[in-house]
XYZ file of C-alpha atoms in Angstrom:
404
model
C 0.000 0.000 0.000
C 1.218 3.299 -0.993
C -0.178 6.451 0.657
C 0.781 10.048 -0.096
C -0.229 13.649 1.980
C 0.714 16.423 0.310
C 2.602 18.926 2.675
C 3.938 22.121 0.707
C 3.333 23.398 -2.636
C 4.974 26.421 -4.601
C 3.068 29.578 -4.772
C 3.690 33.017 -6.462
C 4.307 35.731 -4.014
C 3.008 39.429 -4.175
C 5.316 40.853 -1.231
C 7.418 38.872 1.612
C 10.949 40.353 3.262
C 13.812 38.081 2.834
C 13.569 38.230 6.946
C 10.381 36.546 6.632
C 10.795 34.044 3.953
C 14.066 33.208 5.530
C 12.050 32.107 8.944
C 9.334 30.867 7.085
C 12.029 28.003 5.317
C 14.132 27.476 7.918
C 10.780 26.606 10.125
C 9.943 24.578 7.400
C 12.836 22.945 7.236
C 12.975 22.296 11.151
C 9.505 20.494 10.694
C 10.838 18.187 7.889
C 13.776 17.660 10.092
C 11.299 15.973 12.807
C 10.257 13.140 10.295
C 13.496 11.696 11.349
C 12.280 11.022 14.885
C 8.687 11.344 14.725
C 7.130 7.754 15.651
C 3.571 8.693 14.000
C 4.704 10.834 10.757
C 4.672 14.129 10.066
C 0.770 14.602 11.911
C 2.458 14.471 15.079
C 5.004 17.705 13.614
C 2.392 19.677 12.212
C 1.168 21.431 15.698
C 4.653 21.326 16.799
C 5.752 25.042 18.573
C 7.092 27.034 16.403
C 9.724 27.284 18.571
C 10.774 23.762 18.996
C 11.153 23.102 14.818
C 13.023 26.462 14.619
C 16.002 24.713 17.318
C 15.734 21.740 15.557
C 16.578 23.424 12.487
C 19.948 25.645 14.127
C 20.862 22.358 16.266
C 20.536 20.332 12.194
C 22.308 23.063 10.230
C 24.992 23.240 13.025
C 25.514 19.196 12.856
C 25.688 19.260 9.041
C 22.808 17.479 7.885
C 21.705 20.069 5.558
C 19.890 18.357 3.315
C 16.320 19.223 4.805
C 16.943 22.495 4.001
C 16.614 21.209 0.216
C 12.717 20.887 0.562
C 11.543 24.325 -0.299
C 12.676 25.808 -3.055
C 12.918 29.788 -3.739
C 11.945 30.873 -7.392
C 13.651 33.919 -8.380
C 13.852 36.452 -11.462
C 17.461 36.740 -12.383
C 18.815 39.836 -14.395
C 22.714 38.872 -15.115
C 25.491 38.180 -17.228
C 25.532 35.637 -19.589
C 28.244 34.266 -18.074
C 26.785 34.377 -14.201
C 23.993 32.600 -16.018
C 26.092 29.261 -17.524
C 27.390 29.592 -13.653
C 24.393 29.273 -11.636
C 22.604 26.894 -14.207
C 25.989 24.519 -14.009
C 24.358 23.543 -10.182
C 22.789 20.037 -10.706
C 19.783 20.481 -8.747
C 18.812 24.052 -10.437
C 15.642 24.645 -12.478
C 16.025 27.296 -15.182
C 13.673 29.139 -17.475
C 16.414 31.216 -19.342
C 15.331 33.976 -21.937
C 16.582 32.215 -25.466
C 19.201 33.818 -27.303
C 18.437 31.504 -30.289
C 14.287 32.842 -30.697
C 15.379 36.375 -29.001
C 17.170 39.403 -29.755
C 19.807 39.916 -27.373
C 20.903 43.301 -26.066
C 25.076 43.502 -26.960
C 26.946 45.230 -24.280
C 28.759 48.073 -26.459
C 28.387 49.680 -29.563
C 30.740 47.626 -31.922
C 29.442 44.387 -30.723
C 26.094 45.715 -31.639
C 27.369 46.707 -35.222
C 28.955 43.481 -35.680
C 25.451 41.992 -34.465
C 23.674 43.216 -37.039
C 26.141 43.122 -40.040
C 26.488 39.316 -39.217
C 22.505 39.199 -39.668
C 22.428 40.439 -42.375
C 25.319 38.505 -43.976
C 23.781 35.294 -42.502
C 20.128 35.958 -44.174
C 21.481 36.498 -47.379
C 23.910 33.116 -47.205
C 21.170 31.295 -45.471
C 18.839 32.836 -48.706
C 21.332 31.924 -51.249
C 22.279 28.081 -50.124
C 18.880 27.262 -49.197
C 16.429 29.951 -51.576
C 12.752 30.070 -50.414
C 13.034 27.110 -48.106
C 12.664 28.951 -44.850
C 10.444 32.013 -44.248
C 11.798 35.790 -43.248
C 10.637 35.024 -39.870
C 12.790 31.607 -39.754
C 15.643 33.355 -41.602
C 15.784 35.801 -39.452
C 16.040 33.960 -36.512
C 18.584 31.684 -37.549
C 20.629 34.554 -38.629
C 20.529 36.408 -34.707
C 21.176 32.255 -33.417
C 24.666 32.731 -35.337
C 25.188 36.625 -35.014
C 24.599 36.198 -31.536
C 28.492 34.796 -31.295
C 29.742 38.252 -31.768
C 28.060 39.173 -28.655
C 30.431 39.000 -24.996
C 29.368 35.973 -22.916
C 28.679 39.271 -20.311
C 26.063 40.278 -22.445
C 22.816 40.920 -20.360
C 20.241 38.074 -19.762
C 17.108 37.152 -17.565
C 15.756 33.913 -16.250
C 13.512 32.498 -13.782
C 15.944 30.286 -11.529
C 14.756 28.224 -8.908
C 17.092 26.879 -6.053
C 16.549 24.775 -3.140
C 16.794 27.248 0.087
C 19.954 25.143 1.493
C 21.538 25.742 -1.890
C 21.700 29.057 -2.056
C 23.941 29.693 1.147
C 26.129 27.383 -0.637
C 26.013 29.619 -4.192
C 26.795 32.472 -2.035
C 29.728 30.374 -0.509
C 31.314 29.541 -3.719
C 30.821 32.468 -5.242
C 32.255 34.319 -2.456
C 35.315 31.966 -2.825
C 35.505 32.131 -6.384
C 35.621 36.046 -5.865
C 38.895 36.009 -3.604
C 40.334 33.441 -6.003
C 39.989 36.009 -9.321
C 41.060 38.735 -7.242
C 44.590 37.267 -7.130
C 44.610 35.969 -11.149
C 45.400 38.080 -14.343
C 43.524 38.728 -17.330
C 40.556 40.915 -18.208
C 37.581 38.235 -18.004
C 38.979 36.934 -14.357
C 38.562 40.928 -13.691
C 35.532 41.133 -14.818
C 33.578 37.959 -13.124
C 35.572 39.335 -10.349
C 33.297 42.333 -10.171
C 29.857 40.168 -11.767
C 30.123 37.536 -8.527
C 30.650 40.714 -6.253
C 27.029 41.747 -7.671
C 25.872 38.380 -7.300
C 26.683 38.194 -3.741
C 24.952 41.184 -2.941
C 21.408 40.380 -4.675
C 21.652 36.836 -3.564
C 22.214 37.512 -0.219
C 19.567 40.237 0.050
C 16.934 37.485 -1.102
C 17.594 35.530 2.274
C 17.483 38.703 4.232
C 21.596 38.619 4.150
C 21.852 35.413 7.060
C 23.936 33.303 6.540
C 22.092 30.287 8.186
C 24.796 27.849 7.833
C 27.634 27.058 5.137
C 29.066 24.436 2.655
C 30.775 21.931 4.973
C 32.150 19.918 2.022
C 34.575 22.576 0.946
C 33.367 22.561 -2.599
C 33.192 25.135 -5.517
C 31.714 25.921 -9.357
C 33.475 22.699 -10.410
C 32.062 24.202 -14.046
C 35.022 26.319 -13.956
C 38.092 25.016 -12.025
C 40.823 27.747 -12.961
C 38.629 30.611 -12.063
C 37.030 28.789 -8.784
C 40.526 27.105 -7.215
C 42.959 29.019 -9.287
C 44.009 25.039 -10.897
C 44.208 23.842 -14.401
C 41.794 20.628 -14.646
C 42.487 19.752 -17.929
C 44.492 16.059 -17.681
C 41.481 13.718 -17.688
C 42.314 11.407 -19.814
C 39.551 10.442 -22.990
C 37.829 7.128 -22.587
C 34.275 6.175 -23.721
C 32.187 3.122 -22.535
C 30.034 2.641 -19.734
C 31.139 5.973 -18.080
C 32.990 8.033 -20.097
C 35.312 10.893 -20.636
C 34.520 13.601 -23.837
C 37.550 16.134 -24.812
C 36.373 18.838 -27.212
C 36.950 22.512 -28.071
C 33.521 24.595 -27.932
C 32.302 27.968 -28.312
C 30.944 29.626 -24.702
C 27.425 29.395 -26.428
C 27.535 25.289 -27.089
C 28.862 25.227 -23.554
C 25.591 27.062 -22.666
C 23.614 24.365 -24.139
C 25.716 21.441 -22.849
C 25.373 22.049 -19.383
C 21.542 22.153 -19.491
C 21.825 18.132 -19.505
C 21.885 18.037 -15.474
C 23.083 14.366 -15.863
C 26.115 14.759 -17.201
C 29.266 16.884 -15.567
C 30.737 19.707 -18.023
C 33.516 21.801 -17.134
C 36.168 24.330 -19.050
C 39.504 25.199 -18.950
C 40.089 28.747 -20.017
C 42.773 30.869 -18.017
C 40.906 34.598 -18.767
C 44.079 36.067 -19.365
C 44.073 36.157 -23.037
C 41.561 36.515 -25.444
C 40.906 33.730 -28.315
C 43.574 31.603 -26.340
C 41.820 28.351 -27.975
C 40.536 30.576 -31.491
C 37.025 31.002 -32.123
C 33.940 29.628 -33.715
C 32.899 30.035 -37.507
C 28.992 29.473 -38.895
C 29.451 26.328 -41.204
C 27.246 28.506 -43.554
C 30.086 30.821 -44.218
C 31.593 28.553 -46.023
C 33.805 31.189 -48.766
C 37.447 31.641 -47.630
C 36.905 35.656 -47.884
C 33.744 35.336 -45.673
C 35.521 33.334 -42.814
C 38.544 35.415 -43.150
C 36.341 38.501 -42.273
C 34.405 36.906 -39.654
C 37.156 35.796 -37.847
C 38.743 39.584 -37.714
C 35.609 40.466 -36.689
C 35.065 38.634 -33.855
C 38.690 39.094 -32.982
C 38.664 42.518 -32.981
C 35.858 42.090 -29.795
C 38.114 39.552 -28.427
C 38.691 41.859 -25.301
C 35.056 41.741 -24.480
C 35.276 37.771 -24.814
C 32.705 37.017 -27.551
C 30.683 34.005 -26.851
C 31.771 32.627 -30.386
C 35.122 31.817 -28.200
C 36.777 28.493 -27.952
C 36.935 26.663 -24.465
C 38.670 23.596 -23.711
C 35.191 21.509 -22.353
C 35.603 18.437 -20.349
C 32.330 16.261 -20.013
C 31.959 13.316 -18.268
C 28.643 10.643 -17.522
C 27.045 7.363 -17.990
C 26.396 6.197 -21.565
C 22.689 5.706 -20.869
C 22.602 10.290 -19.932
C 24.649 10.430 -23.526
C 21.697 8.647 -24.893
C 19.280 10.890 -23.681
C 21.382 14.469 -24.889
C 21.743 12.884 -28.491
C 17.331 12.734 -27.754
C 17.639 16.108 -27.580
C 21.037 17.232 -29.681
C 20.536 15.082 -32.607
C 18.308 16.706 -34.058
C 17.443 19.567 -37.292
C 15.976 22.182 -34.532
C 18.880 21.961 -32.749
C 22.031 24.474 -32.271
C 24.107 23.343 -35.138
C 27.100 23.389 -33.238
C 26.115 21.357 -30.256
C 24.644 18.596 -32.920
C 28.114 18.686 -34.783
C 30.043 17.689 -31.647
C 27.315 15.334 -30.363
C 27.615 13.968 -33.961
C 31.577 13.095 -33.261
C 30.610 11.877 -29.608
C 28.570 8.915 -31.118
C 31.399 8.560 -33.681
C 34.054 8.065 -30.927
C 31.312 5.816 -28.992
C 30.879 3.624 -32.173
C 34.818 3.399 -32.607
C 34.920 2.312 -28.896
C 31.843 -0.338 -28.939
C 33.676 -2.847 -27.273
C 33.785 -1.429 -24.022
C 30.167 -1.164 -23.570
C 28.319 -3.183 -21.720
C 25.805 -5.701 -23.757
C 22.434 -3.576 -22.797
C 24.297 0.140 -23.746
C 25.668 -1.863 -26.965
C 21.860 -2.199 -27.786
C 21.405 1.492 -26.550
C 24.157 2.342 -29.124
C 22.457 0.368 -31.804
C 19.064 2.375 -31.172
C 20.620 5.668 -31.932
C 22.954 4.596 -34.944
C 22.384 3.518 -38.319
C 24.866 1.155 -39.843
C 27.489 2.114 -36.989
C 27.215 5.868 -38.066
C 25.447 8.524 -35.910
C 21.792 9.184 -36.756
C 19.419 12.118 -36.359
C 16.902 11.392 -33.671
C 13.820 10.976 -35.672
C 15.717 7.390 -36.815
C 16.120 6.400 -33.459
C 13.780 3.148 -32.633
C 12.370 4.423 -29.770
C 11.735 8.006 -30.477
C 9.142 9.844 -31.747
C 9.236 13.082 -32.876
C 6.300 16.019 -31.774
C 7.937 18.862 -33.342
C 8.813 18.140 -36.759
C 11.529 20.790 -38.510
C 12.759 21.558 -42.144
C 15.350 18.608 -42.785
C 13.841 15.602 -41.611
C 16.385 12.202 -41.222
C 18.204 12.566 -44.742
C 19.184 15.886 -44.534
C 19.086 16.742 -39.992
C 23.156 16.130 -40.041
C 23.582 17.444 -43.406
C 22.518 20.668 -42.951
C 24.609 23.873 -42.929
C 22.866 25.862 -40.681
């Protein structure tokens, strides 16, 4: 027999100060503590004092045992950096509702990014017009010409989201970020500068939505793992490659494919980029500029906006998993709708996983099988057990073909 009471919901709030949401979770989270002990369930809890759940919850984050704090989450609107952005939504347990910079048009940060912007778009609709003609609308054109402008833009480029954390997790986003602060302020190099004074900002609204208490801390002594050098001031960059079972990818990506990769919760991305130098690894190029003269240009372009770190730039990107979580990205990555980029290196994942067959166990050697044709990678609307709802403008024959 299975029974179920529901205790807490979410709710959308009008006006609360962080003092009072602050006591409100932490009494929570006092109560939820008691199911440990309670003898009858959480009835007995319910008519508790207020004052005995609100000990139980200082005596429980004092001991360590945090994770009843993790209960109630806290849904905020987030007004950032690009950048502070890929860092928050790198936390595993986050829930993010990001505004798209693919469907969108983004705001640039100075005036020659903007010009670049928009001379990209334009160059992009008329290559996207002339290797394609009529095939796509002005309204799809146009979009897909902003997706692969938007590389010109800095990875500091304003952005909004609705972010939802649990309430333990965000003393520990203001620990790491506070830690990831003093660590910057002793490295070179104009983007460590920069997040330098971004995290500073975070700290400050972050702190204000929990009334600035700082109930209790990270007791692990961890850190944005998504970015080693700039949270511990260490290169992480050694893993060696290995695919089967659990694997290890090594790839060079732009900061917007790295934007996209980390939404798959299941699988652990990090990059290696000092932030001393600009284009340190190069930068991206559209596969739709595809005449010498037209890279050539695009590349000075988005070099000469190197200093405000373009999100067309190259990172070294570690990512590591279980086959199966690989299985499910390529349900989402291998596909015509997709970010070209991100299906081009998902593309050479299932290549290298193909190539490396033998050390998968028999039931991911079927998995394999389901999302390959032939032993070659295969856009998702092949796969046996997928169906497609959204349908796009390439189909199977022509999803990994495509130049755009």
């Amino acid at each position: 027999m299975v029974k179920i009471n529901t205790l807490a919901a979410s709710q959308e709030l009008e006006q609360v100060s962080p003092e009072t949401l602050n006591h409100e979770l932490t009494f929570l989270s006092g109560k939820y503590a008691g199911t440990c002990y309670a003898a009858e369930g959480y009835e007995t809890i319910r008519t508790q004092p207020v004052e005995k759940a609100m000990k139980r919850a200082a005596n429980t984050a004092v001991s360590g045992h945090h994770s009843v704090f993790q209960h109630s989450m806290v849904t905020m609107e987030v007004q950032c950096p690009k950048i502070i952005a890929m860092l928050l939504n790198s936390i595993g347990v986050s829930n993010t509702s990001e505004k798209s910079a693919r469907y969108t048009k983004m705001r640039p940060e100075t005036e020659r990014e903007g010009e670049l912007y928009e001379k990209w778009h334009t160059i992009l609709a008329e290559q996207i017009r002339e290797v394609y003609g009529e095939r796509f609308t002005d309204r799809e054109r146009d979009k897909l010409a902003y997706e692969n402008a938007r590389y010109m833009l800095s990875v500091f480029c304003p952005t909004s989201m609705v972010y939802s954390l649990p309430f333990r997790n965000i003393f520990y986003v203001l620990d790491w970020a506070g830690k990831m602060r003093r660590n910057l302020l002793e490295q070179k190099g104009g983007f460590n500068e920069r997040l330098a004074s971004e995290l500073q900002h975070l700290l400050e609204a972050l702190s204000a939505v929990v009334g600035k208490q700082e109930n209790f801390h990270d007791n692990k002594n961890e850190s944005f793992r998504f970015m080693p050098v700039q949270a511990t001031g260490q290169l992480d960059d050694d893993n060696q490659e290995y695919y089967g079972d659990v694997y290890t990818a090594k790839f060079y990506a732009s900061f917007a494919q790295v934007a996209q990769e980390q939404r798959h919760r299941t699988l652990r991305v990090k990059i290696n980029f000092s932030g001393k130098e600009p284009g340190e690894y190069g930068y991206y190029v559209p596969e739709i500029l595809q005449e010498e003269t037209l890279r050539k240009q695009w590349l000075e372009d988005i070099s000469s906006v190197g200093e405000q770190y373009p999100q067309g730039m190259l990172v070294s990107v570690t990512e590591q998993g279980l086959f199966e979580d690989f299985v499910m990205k390529c349900k989402e990555r291998m596909c015509g709708r997709a970010q070209l980029e991100i299906m081009r290196i998902t593309e050479g994942l299932v290549e290298r996983f193909v190539q490396n067959s033998q050390n998968l166990s028999q039931a991911n050697q079927k998995r394999l099988a389901s999302i390959t044709e032939n032993d070659k990678p295969c856009a998702r609307c092949g796969y046996t057990d997928f169906t497609c709802a959204e349908g796009c403008k390439w189909g199977l024959k022509e999803a990994l073909c495509r130049k755009i």
